[in-house]
Tab-separated table of N, CA, C and O in Angstrom:
chain	number	residue	atom	x	y	z
A	1	MET	N	103.144	98.786	108.901
A	1	MET	CA	103.396	97.906	110.010
A	1	MET	C	103.517	96.475	109.481
A	1	MET	O	102.682	96.030	108.699
A	2	LYS	N	104.544	95.788	109.928
A	2	LYS	CA	104.773	94.409	109.492
A	2	LYS	C	104.383	93.451	110.615
A	2	LYS	O	104.912	93.531	111.717
A	3	ILE	N	103.457	92.555	110.275
A	3	ILE	CA	102.937	91.585	111.231
A	3	ILE	C	103.507	90.216	110.895
A	3	ILE	O	103.524	89.811	109.730
A	4	LEU	N	103.927	89.492	111.929
A	4	LEU	CA	104.409	88.122	111.749
A	4	LEU	C	103.579	87.198	112.622
A	4	LEU	O	103.533	87.365	113.840
A	5	PHE	N	102.889	86.258	111.974
A	5	PHE	CA	102.126	85.234	112.690
A	5	PHE	C	102.992	83.988	112.809
A	5	PHE	O	103.576	83.542	111.817
A	6	ILE	N	103.061	83.435	114.016
A	6	ILE	CA	103.876	82.247	114.254
A	6	ILE	C	103.040	81.159	114.904
A	6	ILE	O	102.212	81.423	115.777
A	7	CYS	N	103.273	79.922	114.469
A	7	CYS	CA	102.766	78.745	115.167
A	7	CYS	C	103.868	77.692	115.124
A	7	CYS	O	104.980	77.977	114.678
A	8	LYS	N	103.568	76.520	115.588
A	8	LYS	CA	104.620	75.513	115.719
A	8	LYS	C	105.162	75.035	114.373
A	8	LYS	O	106.360	74.942	114.174
A	9	TYR	N	104.260	74.729	113.427
A	9	TYR	CA	104.684	74.109	112.168
A	9	TYR	C	104.496	74.964	110.912
A	9	TYR	O	104.937	74.587	109.844
A	10	ASN	N	103.801	76.090	111.017
A	10	ASN	CA	103.471	76.930	109.869
A	10	ASN	C	102.771	76.131	108.775
A	10	ASN	O	103.081	76.227	107.592
A	11	ARG	N	101.787	75.361	109.207
A	11	ARG	CA	100.992	74.603	108.236
A	11	ARG	C	99.489	74.795	108.448
A	11	ARG	O	98.696	74.347	107.645
A	12	PHE	N	99.102	75.477	109.558
A	12	PHE	CA	97.685	75.676	109.812
A	12	PHE	C	97.414	77.039	110.459
A	12	PHE	O	97.049	77.992	109.773
A	13	ARG	N	97.619	77.155	111.750
A	13	ARG	CA	97.162	78.338	112.486
A	13	ARG	C	97.775	79.641	111.985
A	13	ARG	O	97.045	80.600	111.701
A	14	SER	N	99.080	79.714	111.877
A	14	SER	CA	99.708	80.960	111.412
A	14	SER	C	99.403	81.217	109.937
A	14	SER	O	99.235	82.364	109.514
A	15	LYS	N	99.305	80.151	109.152
A	15	LYS	CA	98.958	80.295	107.726
A	15	LYS	C	97.562	80.892	107.563
A	15	LYS	O	97.341	81.782	106.736
A	16	VAL	N	96.616	80.372	108.346
A	16	VAL	CA	95.231	80.839	108.258
A	16	VAL	C	95.129	82.269	108.785
A	16	VAL	O	94.424	83.104	108.205
A	17	ALA	N	95.859	82.589	109.849
A	17	ALA	CA	95.860	83.957	110.378
A	17	ALA	C	96.394	84.934	109.331
A	17	ALA	O	95.817	86.003	109.108
A	18	GLU	N	97.481	84.555	108.679
A	18	GLU	CA	98.044	85.385	107.608
A	18	GLU	C	97.021	85.591	106.488
A	18	GLU	O	96.832	86.709	105.998
A	19	ALA	N	96.356	84.528	106.099
A	19	ALA	CA	95.375	84.610	105.008
A	19	ALA	C	94.194	85.514	105.380
A	19	ALA	O	93.765	86.347	104.568
A	20	PHE	N	93.670	85.363	106.596
A	20	PHE	CA	92.567	86.232	107.025
A	20	PHE	C	93.028	87.687	107.129
A	20	PHE	O	92.299	88.595	106.735
A	21	PHE	N	94.234	87.899	107.644
A	21	PHE	CA	94.744	89.273	107.731
A	21	PHE	C	94.823	89.890	106.338
A	21	PHE	O	94.383	91.016	106.127
A	22	ASN	N	95.372	89.167	105.403
A	22	ASN	CA	95.509	89.685	104.039
A	22	ASN	C	94.164	89.956	103.389
A	22	ASN	O	94.052	90.856	102.554
A	23	LYS	N	93.140	89.217	103.771
A	23	LYS	CA	91.803	89.458	103.219
A	23	LYS	C	91.127	90.658	103.898
A	23	LYS	O	90.529	91.495	103.228
A	24	LEU	N	91.241	90.751	105.213
A	24	LEU	CA	90.503	91.758	105.974
A	24	LEU	C	91.199	93.112	106.053
A	24	LEU	O	90.542	94.139	106.196
A	25	ASN	N	92.498	93.127	105.967
A	25	ASN	CA	93.259	94.362	106.073
A	25	ASN	C	93.117	95.196	104.800
A	25	ASN	O	93.391	94.715	103.710
A	26	LYS	N	92.705	96.425	104.950
A	26	LYS	CA	92.561	97.317	103.792
A	26	LYS	C	93.667	98.363	103.727
A	26	LYS	O	93.812	99.066	102.735
A	27	ASN	N	94.472	98.463	104.780
A	27	ASN	CA	95.570	99.422	104.827
A	27	ASN	C	96.817	98.766	104.252
A	27	ASN	O	97.425	97.905	104.878
A	28	LYS	N	97.222	99.187	103.079
A	28	LYS	CA	98.344	98.557	102.382
A	28	LYS	C	99.688	98.805	103.073
A	28	LYS	O	100.687	98.185	102.726
A	29	LYS	N	99.715	99.717	104.049
A	29	LYS	CA	100.937	99.917	104.830
A	29	LYS	C	101.148	98.774	105.829
A	29	LYS	O	102.243	98.616	106.359
A	30	ASN	N	100.089	98.023	106.089
A	30	ASN	CA	100.170	96.868	106.983
A	30	ASN	C	100.316	95.601	106.148
A	30	ASN	O	99.509	95.364	105.244
A	31	THR	N	101.344	94.833	106.445
A	31	THR	CA	101.567	93.585	105.722
A	31	THR	C	101.721	92.441	106.722
A	31	THR	O	102.049	92.665	107.892
A	32	ALA	N	101.503	91.231	106.240
A	32	ALA	CA	101.608	90.069	107.127
A	32	ALA	C	102.334	88.931	106.429
A	32	ALA	O	102.286	88.796	105.207
A	33	GLN	N	103.004	88.141	107.250
A	33	GLN	CA	103.574	86.883	106.799
A	33	GLN	C	103.496	85.921	107.964
A	33	GLN	O	103.125	86.299	109.069
A	34	SER	N	103.819	84.664	107.704
A	34	SER	CA	103.753	83.665	108.765
A	34	SER	C	104.984	82.779	108.728
A	34	SER	O	105.664	82.680	107.701
A	35	ALA	N	105.244	82.146	109.873
A	35	ALA	CA	106.405	81.265	109.981
A	35	ALA	C	106.153	80.267	111.113
A	35	ALA	O	105.235	80.434	111.915
A	36	GLY	N	106.989	79.239	111.140
A	36	GLY	CA	106.857	78.211	112.170
A	36	GLY	C	108.194	77.862	112.778
A	36	GLY	O	109.252	78.143	112.209
A	37	LEU	N	108.133	77.230	113.943
A	37	LEU	CA	109.356	76.798	114.620
A	37	LEU	C	109.936	75.553	113.972
A	37	LEU	O	111.142	75.392	113.860
A	38	ILE	N	109.048	74.651	113.578
A	38	ILE	CA	109.438	73.386	112.949
A	38	ILE	C	108.756	73.356	111.587
A	38	ILE	O	107.550	73.543	111.488
A	39	ILE	N	109.497	73.112	110.550
A	39	ILE	CA	108.921	73.169	109.210
A	39	ILE	C	108.429	71.797	108.745
A	39	ILE	O	109.154	70.816	108.779
A	40	GLU	N	107.190	71.802	108.327
A	40	GLU	CA	106.589	70.629	107.709
A	40	GLU	C	106.779	70.749	106.198
A	40	GLU	O	107.067	71.821	105.686
A	41	LYS	N	106.588	69.649	105.503
A	41	LYS	CA	106.817	69.644	104.054
A	41	LYS	C	105.681	70.276	103.261
A	41	LYS	O	105.890	70.774	102.167
A	42	HIS	N	104.480	70.246	103.807
A	42	HIS	CA	103.353	70.766	103.040
A	42	HIS	C	102.223	71.202	103.963
A	42	HIS	O	102.211	70.872	105.141
A	43	VAL	N	101.292	71.936	103.369
A	43	VAL	CA	100.063	72.308	104.055
A	43	VAL	C	99.015	71.279	103.636
A	43	VAL	O	98.819	71.025	102.446
A	44	HIS	N	98.342	70.683	104.609
A	44	HIS	CA	97.402	69.594	104.359
A	44	HIS	C	96.191	70.055	103.541
A	44	HIS	O	95.749	71.206	103.647
A	45	LYS	N	95.645	69.155	102.758
A	45	LYS	CA	94.492	69.468	101.894
A	45	LYS	C	93.282	69.942	102.687
A	45	LYS	O	92.499	70.759	102.201
A	46	ASN	N	93.114	69.466	103.927
A	46	ASN	CA	91.975	69.909	104.740
A	46	ASN	C	92.129	71.358	105.187
A	46	ASN	O	91.140	72.052	105.394
A	47	VAL	N	93.345	71.804	105.342
A	47	VAL	CA	93.589	73.220	105.642
A	47	VAL	C	93.394	74.036	104.362
A	47	VAL	O	92.761	75.095	104.386
A	48	LEU	N	93.882	73.540	103.258
A	48	LEU	CA	93.716	74.249	101.983
A	48	LEU	C	92.251	74.363	101.572
A	48	LEU	O	91.877	75.298	100.860
A	49	ALA	N	91.416	73.451	102.047
A	49	ALA	CA	89.983	73.519	101.748
A	49	ALA	C	89.346	74.780	102.337
A	49	ALA	O	88.288	75.219	101.876
A	50	LEU	N	90.004	75.384	103.317
A	50	LEU	CA	89.489	76.623	103.914
A	50	LEU	C	89.509	77.772	102.910
A	50	LEU	O	88.759	78.732	103.052
A	51	GLU	N	90.355	77.677	101.892
A	51	GLU	CA	90.428	78.736	100.879
A	51	GLU	C	89.056	78.958	100.239
A	51	GLU	O	88.597	80.098	100.130
A	52	LYS	N	88.427	77.885	99.821
A	52	LYS	CA	87.108	78.002	99.181
A	52	LYS	C	86.040	78.393	100.194
A	52	LYS	O	85.165	79.207	99.899
A	53	LEU	N	86.105	77.815	101.367
A	53	LEU	CA	85.097	78.060	102.398
A	53	LEU	C	85.052	79.531	102.808
A	53	LEU	O	83.978	80.102	102.983
A	54	TYR	N	86.210	80.158	102.950
A	54	TYR	CA	86.282	81.541	103.434
A	54	TYR	C	86.716	82.552	102.366
A	54	TYR	O	86.873	83.732	102.675
A	55	ASN	N	86.952	82.079	101.165
A	55	ASN	CA	87.438	82.941	100.085
A	55	ASN	C	88.733	83.657	100.503
A	55	ASN	O	88.840	84.883	100.458
A	56	ILE	N	89.688	82.850	100.945
A	56	ILE	CA	91.003	83.358	101.338
A	56	ILE	C	92.071	82.655	100.512
A	56	ILE	O	91.803	81.636	99.877
A	57	LYS	N	93.258	83.207	100.529
A	57	LYS	CA	94.390	82.623	99.806
A	57	LYS	C	95.450	82.223	100.835
A	57	LYS	O	96.009	83.070	101.521
A	58	ILE	N	95.689	80.915	100.942
A	58	ILE	CA	96.656	80.386	101.897
A	58	ILE	C	97.974	80.117	101.185
A	58	ILE	O	98.008	79.423	100.171
A	59	ASN	N	99.032	80.675	101.724
A	59	ASN	CA	100.373	80.419	101.203
A	59	ASN	C	100.690	78.949	101.465
A	59	ASN	O	100.684	78.504	102.608
A	60	LYS	N	100.968	78.200	100.445
A	60	LYS	CA	101.122	76.739	100.564
A	60	LYS	C	102.514	76.275	100.983
A	60	LYS	O	102.717	75.108	101.251
A	61	THR	N	103.470	77.197	101.043
A	61	THR	CA	104.837	76.828	101.399
A	61	THR	C	105.128	77.188	102.848
A	61	THR	O	105.085	78.362	103.209
A	62	PRO	N	105.420	76.207	103.703
A	62	PRO	CA	105.792	76.516	105.089
A	62	PRO	C	107.131	77.256	105.142
A	62	PRO	O	108.037	76.987	104.353
A	63	HIS	N	107.220	78.217	106.057
A	63	HIS	CA	108.433	79.009	106.242
A	63	HIS	C	108.879	78.909	107.697
A	63	HIS	O	108.055	78.813	108.595
A	64	SER	N	110.189	78.990	107.906
A	64	SER	CA	110.705	78.930	109.269
A	64	SER	C	110.974	80.337	109.800
A	64	SER	O	111.187	81.275	109.037
A	65	VAL	N	110.951	80.451	111.113
A	65	VAL	CA	111.271	81.709	111.771
A	65	VAL	C	112.780	81.947	111.640
A	65	VAL	O	113.566	81.058	111.949
A	66	THR	N	113.148	83.110	111.171
A	66	THR	CA	114.563	83.462	111.066
A	66	THR	C	114.801	84.766	111.823
A	66	THR	O	113.854	85.519	112.099
A	67	GLU	N	116.056	85.022	112.128
A	67	GLU	CA	116.407	86.277	112.813
A	67	GLU	C	115.973	87.483	111.991
A	67	GLU	O	115.425	88.438	112.534
A	68	SER	N	116.199	87.447	110.683
A	68	SER	CA	115.858	88.606	109.854
A	68	SER	C	114.350	88.834	109.786
A	68	SER	O	113.896	89.978	109.793
A	69	VAL	N	113.586	87.760	109.740
A	69	VAL	CA	112.122	87.900	109.731
A	69	VAL	C	111.660	88.533	111.040
A	69	VAL	O	110.818	89.428	111.047
A	70	LEU	N	112.222	88.085	112.147
A	70	LEU	CA	111.877	88.660	113.445
A	70	LEU	C	112.261	90.134	113.527
A	70	LEU	O	111.470	90.967	113.971
A	71	GLU	N	113.464	90.445	113.101
A	71	GLU	CA	113.961	91.821	113.162
A	71	GLU	C	113.139	92.770	112.303
A	71	GLU	O	112.989	93.949	112.639
A	72	ASN	N	112.611	92.263	111.203
A	72	ASN	CA	111.834	93.103	110.288
A	72	ASN	C	110.351	93.182	110.624
A	72	ASN	O	109.598	93.819	109.891
A	73	SER	N	109.946	92.549	111.711
A	73	SER	CA	108.540	92.563	112.114
A	73	SER	C	108.305	93.584	113.208
A	73	SER	O	109.106	93.706	114.130
A	74	ASP	N	107.190	94.297	113.086
A	74	ASP	CA	106.817	95.257	114.127
A	74	ASP	C	106.013	94.581	115.234
A	74	ASP	O	106.145	94.930	116.402
A	75	ILE	N	105.164	93.638	114.841
A	75	ILE	CA	104.350	92.902	115.807
A	75	ILE	C	104.454	91.413	115.506
A	75	ILE	O	104.243	90.986	114.369
A	76	LEU	N	104.758	90.652	116.521
A	76	LEU	CA	104.801	89.193	116.436
A	76	LEU	C	103.563	88.665	117.138
A	76	LEU	O	103.331	88.984	118.309
A	77	ILE	N	102.761	87.903	116.418
A	77	ILE	CA	101.580	87.287	117.022
A	77	ILE	C	101.796	85.783	117.048
A	77	ILE	O	101.928	85.146	116.003
A	78	ILE	N	101.856	85.244	118.253
A	78	ILE	CA	101.961	83.796	118.421
A	78	ILE	C	100.539	83.257	118.377
A	78	ILE	O	99.755	83.464	119.302
A	79	ALA	N	100.190	82.616	117.275
A	79	ALA	CA	98.836	82.109	117.056
A	79	ALA	C	98.780	80.630	117.441
A	79	ALA	O	98.356	79.786	116.663
A	80	ALA	N	99.247	80.342	118.652
A	80	ALA	CA	99.369	78.949	119.078
A	80	ALA	C	99.403	78.854	120.600
A	80	ALA	O	99.874	79.761	121.276
A	81	ASP	N	98.939	77.710	121.087
A	81	ASP	CA	99.001	77.460	122.528
A	81	ASP	C	100.215	76.616	122.899
A	81	ASP	O	100.414	76.291	124.064
A	82	ASN	N	101.037	76.264	121.919
A	82	ASN	CA	102.194	75.402	122.182
A	82	ASN	C	103.517	76.024	121.717
A	82	ASN	O	104.464	75.315	121.428
A	83	VAL	N	103.548	77.344	121.653
A	83	VAL	CA	104.775	78.069	121.328
A	83	VAL	C	105.021	79.057	122.467
A	83	VAL	O	104.238	79.991	122.664
A	84	PRO	N	106.103	78.858	123.231
A	84	PRO	CA	106.343	79.735	124.375
A	84	PRO	C	106.805	81.138	123.985
A	84	PRO	O	107.662	81.315	123.122
A	85	ARG	N	106.199	82.115	124.607
A	85	ARG	CA	106.535	83.530	124.399
A	85	ARG	C	108.016	83.785	124.683
A	85	ARG	O	108.652	84.614	124.031
A	86	GLN	N	108.582	83.074	125.666
A	86	GLN	CA	109.960	83.286	126.092
A	86	GLN	C	110.967	83.075	124.958
A	86	GLN	O	112.064	83.623	124.997
A	87	LEU	N	110.615	82.281	123.965
A	87	LEU	CA	111.522	82.063	122.832
A	87	LEU	C	111.853	83.361	122.102
A	87	LEU	O	112.886	83.470	121.455
A	88	PHE	N	110.973	84.331	122.204
A	88	PHE	CA	111.127	85.566	121.434
A	88	PHE	C	111.441	86.771	122.301
A	88	PHE	O	111.434	87.894	121.816
A	89	LYS	N	111.742	86.528	123.560
A	89	LYS	CA	112.096	87.616	124.468
A	89	LYS	C	113.328	88.340	123.907
A	89	LYS	O	114.305	87.707	123.510
A	90	ASN	N	113.233	89.658	123.840
A	90	ASN	CA	114.299	90.523	123.312
A	90	ASN	C	114.578	90.305	121.825
A	90	ASN	O	115.605	90.737	121.322
A	91	LYS	N	113.688	89.621	121.126
A	91	LYS	CA	113.870	89.403	119.686
A	91	LYS	C	112.746	90.040	118.872
A	91	LYS	O	112.850	90.129	117.663
A	92	ALA	N	111.696	90.446	119.529
A	92	ALA	CA	110.555	91.042	118.835
A	92	ALA	C	110.204	92.377	119.493
A	92	ALA	O	110.327	92.524	120.706
A	93	LYS	N	109.775	93.327	118.685
A	93	LYS	CA	109.423	94.650	119.196
A	93	LYS	C	108.181	94.590	120.076
A	93	LYS	O	108.124	95.204	121.127
A	94	LYS	N	107.175	93.842	119.617
A	94	LYS	CA	105.937	93.676	120.379
A	94	LYS	C	105.451	92.252	120.156
A	94	LYS	O	105.443	91.762	119.020
A	95	ILE	N	105.031	91.602	121.224
A	95	ILE	CA	104.541	90.223	121.143
A	95	ILE	C	103.110	90.157	121.654
A	95	ILE	O	102.807	90.673	122.732
A	96	ILE	N	102.260	89.520	120.868
A	96	ILE	CA	100.881	89.231	121.261
A	96	ILE	C	100.723	87.721	121.223
A	96	ILE	O	101.198	87.072	120.282
A	97	VAL	N	100.058	87.159	122.217
A	97	VAL	CA	99.864	85.705	122.268
A	97	VAL	C	98.374	85.387	122.178
A	97	VAL	O	97.583	85.877	122.985
A	98	TRP	N	98.038	84.609	121.171
A	98	TRP	CA	96.694	84.053	121.038
A	98	TRP	C	96.813	82.567	121.325
A	98	TRP	O	97.447	81.844	120.566
A	99	LYS	N	96.225	82.095	122.374
A	99	LYS	CA	96.332	80.685	122.770
A	99	LYS	C	95.380	79.838	121.915
A	99	LYS	O	94.352	79.360	122.376
A	100	ILE	N	95.741	79.642	120.664
A	100	ILE	CA	94.907	78.885	119.722
A	100	ILE	C	95.386	77.436	119.701
A	100	ILE	O	96.560	77.177	119.437
A	101	PRO	N	94.475	76.496	119.946
A	101	PRO	CA	94.876	75.086	119.956
A	101	PRO	C	95.135	74.547	118.556
A	101	PRO	O	94.660	75.095	117.572
A	102	ASP	N	95.876	73.474	118.497
A	102	ASP	CA	96.123	72.775	117.238
A	102	ASP	C	95.159	71.593	117.162
A	102	ASP	O	94.428	71.307	118.107
A	103	THR	N	95.165	70.899	116.055
A	103	THR	CA	94.354	69.698	115.890
A	103	THR	C	95.048	68.801	114.882
A	103	THR	O	96.003	69.211	114.230
A	104	THR	N	94.544	67.607	114.756
A	104	THR	CA	95.086	66.717	113.738
A	104	THR	C	94.620	67.193	112.368
A	104	THR	O	93.560	67.801	112.234
A	105	GLN	N	95.412	66.933	111.363
A	105	GLN	CA	95.126	67.435	110.028
A	105	GLN	C	93.931	66.748	109.355
A	105	GLN	O	93.423	67.246	108.357
A	106	ASP	N	93.477	65.643	109.914
A	106	ASP	CA	92.328	64.961	109.316
A	106	ASP	C	91.002	65.305	109.990
A	106	ASP	O	89.955	64.825	109.575
A	107	ASN	N	91.030	66.160	110.999
A	107	ASN	CA	89.815	66.523	111.727
A	107	ASN	C	89.194	67.789	111.112
A	107	ASN	O	89.419	68.905	111.577
A	108	LYS	N	88.412	67.598	110.062
A	108	LYS	CA	87.847	68.724	109.307
A	108	LYS	C	86.974	69.631	110.170
A	108	LYS	O	87.025	70.857	110.044
A	109	LYS	N	86.166	69.030	111.027
A	109	LYS	CA	85.265	69.814	111.880
A	109	LYS	C	86.069	70.724	112.811
A	109	LYS	O	85.780	71.913	112.943
A	110	ARG	N	87.079	70.180	113.434
A	110	ARG	CA	87.900	70.958	114.376
A	110	ARG	C	88.731	72.012	113.635
A	110	ARG	O	88.913	73.126	114.148
A	111	ILE	N	89.198	71.695	112.445
A	111	ILE	CA	89.929	72.680	111.643
A	111	ILE	C	89.042	73.896	111.383
A	111	ILE	O	89.475	75.036	111.532
A	112	LYS	N	87.782	73.665	111.034
A	112	LYS	CA	86.870	74.780	110.774
A	112	LYS	C	86.604	75.576	112.050
A	112	LYS	O	86.576	76.807	112.024
A	113	GLU	N	86.405	74.892	113.172
A	113	GLU	CA	86.170	75.588	114.440
A	113	GLU	C	87.350	76.493	114.798
A	113	GLU	O	87.179	77.644	115.203
A	114	ILE	N	88.548	75.970	114.634
A	114	ILE	CA	89.747	76.749	114.945
A	114	ILE	C	89.910	77.890	113.941
A	114	ILE	O	90.277	79.017	114.318
A	115	ALA	N	89.606	77.638	112.679
A	115	ALA	CA	89.669	78.698	111.663
A	115	ALA	C	88.700	79.831	112.006
A	115	ALA	O	89.037	81.011	111.851
A	116	ASP	N	87.527	79.503	112.496
A	116	ASP	CA	86.558	80.528	112.919
A	116	ASP	C	87.124	81.353	114.073
A	116	ASP	O	86.975	82.579	114.107
A	117	GLN	N	87.774	80.681	115.004
A	117	GLN	CA	88.399	81.367	116.137
A	117	GLN	C	89.497	82.320	115.636
A	117	GLN	O	89.586	83.465	116.075
A	118	ILE	N	90.301	81.846	114.712
A	118	ILE	CA	91.369	82.676	114.146
A	118	ILE	C	90.771	83.874	113.403
A	118	ILE	O	91.241	85.002	113.554
A	119	LYS	N	89.748	83.627	112.621
A	119	LYS	CA	89.103	84.713	111.877
A	119	LYS	C	88.612	85.808	112.824
A	119	LYS	O	88.810	87.001	112.560
A	120	ASN	N	87.993	85.417	113.922
A	120	ASN	CA	87.487	86.397	114.894
A	120	ASN	C	88.629	87.204	115.509
A	120	ASN	O	88.534	88.421	115.649
A	121	LYS	N	89.715	86.546	115.868
A	121	LYS	CA	90.859	87.238	116.469
A	121	LYS	C	91.510	88.191	115.466
A	121	LYS	O	91.855	89.325	115.810
A	122	VAL	N	91.670	87.734	114.243
A	122	VAL	CA	92.281	88.587	113.217
A	122	VAL	C	91.384	89.785	112.923
A	122	VAL	O	91.871	90.908	112.785
A	123	SER	N	90.088	89.558	112.846
A	123	SER	CA	89.144	90.642	112.582
A	123	SER	C	89.242	91.726	113.662
A	123	SER	O	89.316	92.925	113.350
A	124	LYS	N	89.266	91.333	114.915
A	124	LYS	CA	89.409	92.285	116.015
A	124	LYS	C	90.752	93.004	115.943
A	124	LYS	O	90.827	94.221	116.170
A	125	PHE	N	91.794	92.272	115.621
A	125	PHE	CA	93.133	92.859	115.526
A	125	PHE	C	93.199	93.907	114.414
A	125	PHE	O	93.736	95.001	114.605
A	126	VAL	N	92.642	93.588	113.252
A	126	VAL	CA	92.648	94.527	112.125
A	126	VAL	C	91.903	95.807	112.499
A	126	VAL	O	92.344	96.917	112.193
A	127	LYS	N	90.790	95.676	113.216
A	127	LYS	CA	90.027	96.860	113.651
A	127	LYS	C	90.841	97.714	114.617
A	127	LYS	O	90.777	98.936	114.590
A	128	GLN	N	91.645	97.058	115.473
A	128	GLN	CA	92.480	97.796	116.429
A	128	GLN	C	93.593	98.573	115.722
A	128	GLN	O	94.047	99.592	116.242
A	129	LEU	N	94.019	98.111	114.572
A	129	LEU	CA	95.095	98.778	113.847
A	129	LEU	C	94.643	100.088	113.210
A	129	LEU	O	95.466	100.920	112.867
A	130	LYS	N	93.353	100.245	113.023
A	130	LYS	CA	92.841	101.455	112.351
A	130	LYS	C	92.994	102.689	113.213
A	130	LYS	O	93.035	102.700	114.370
């Protein structure tokens, strides 16, 4: 099963969801990637600091949503509260929406709180896939 995590910029929420999925998922038939609607140039150092905190590996290159990525995904998870589901109507096989808020890149405390929220959602999702 191919999972695609999407957020607005692919620099925080979808990146962290992808990283937690890759850490928690033990079924190698399930794979994950992430993408964003608007591409930023880099992933901020405060987001990258989550790698050490949670022992995860965050893909440092932002990627954009493309038709082929959508077509090749079995489940699209919108890991954002500012990406409308309607954008992907008739473009994704299955859509799940997690209303995860964004924050400024310099707010370390809020980044960790949101990362914890993402970790919990991904953990529950991985258990449902079994």
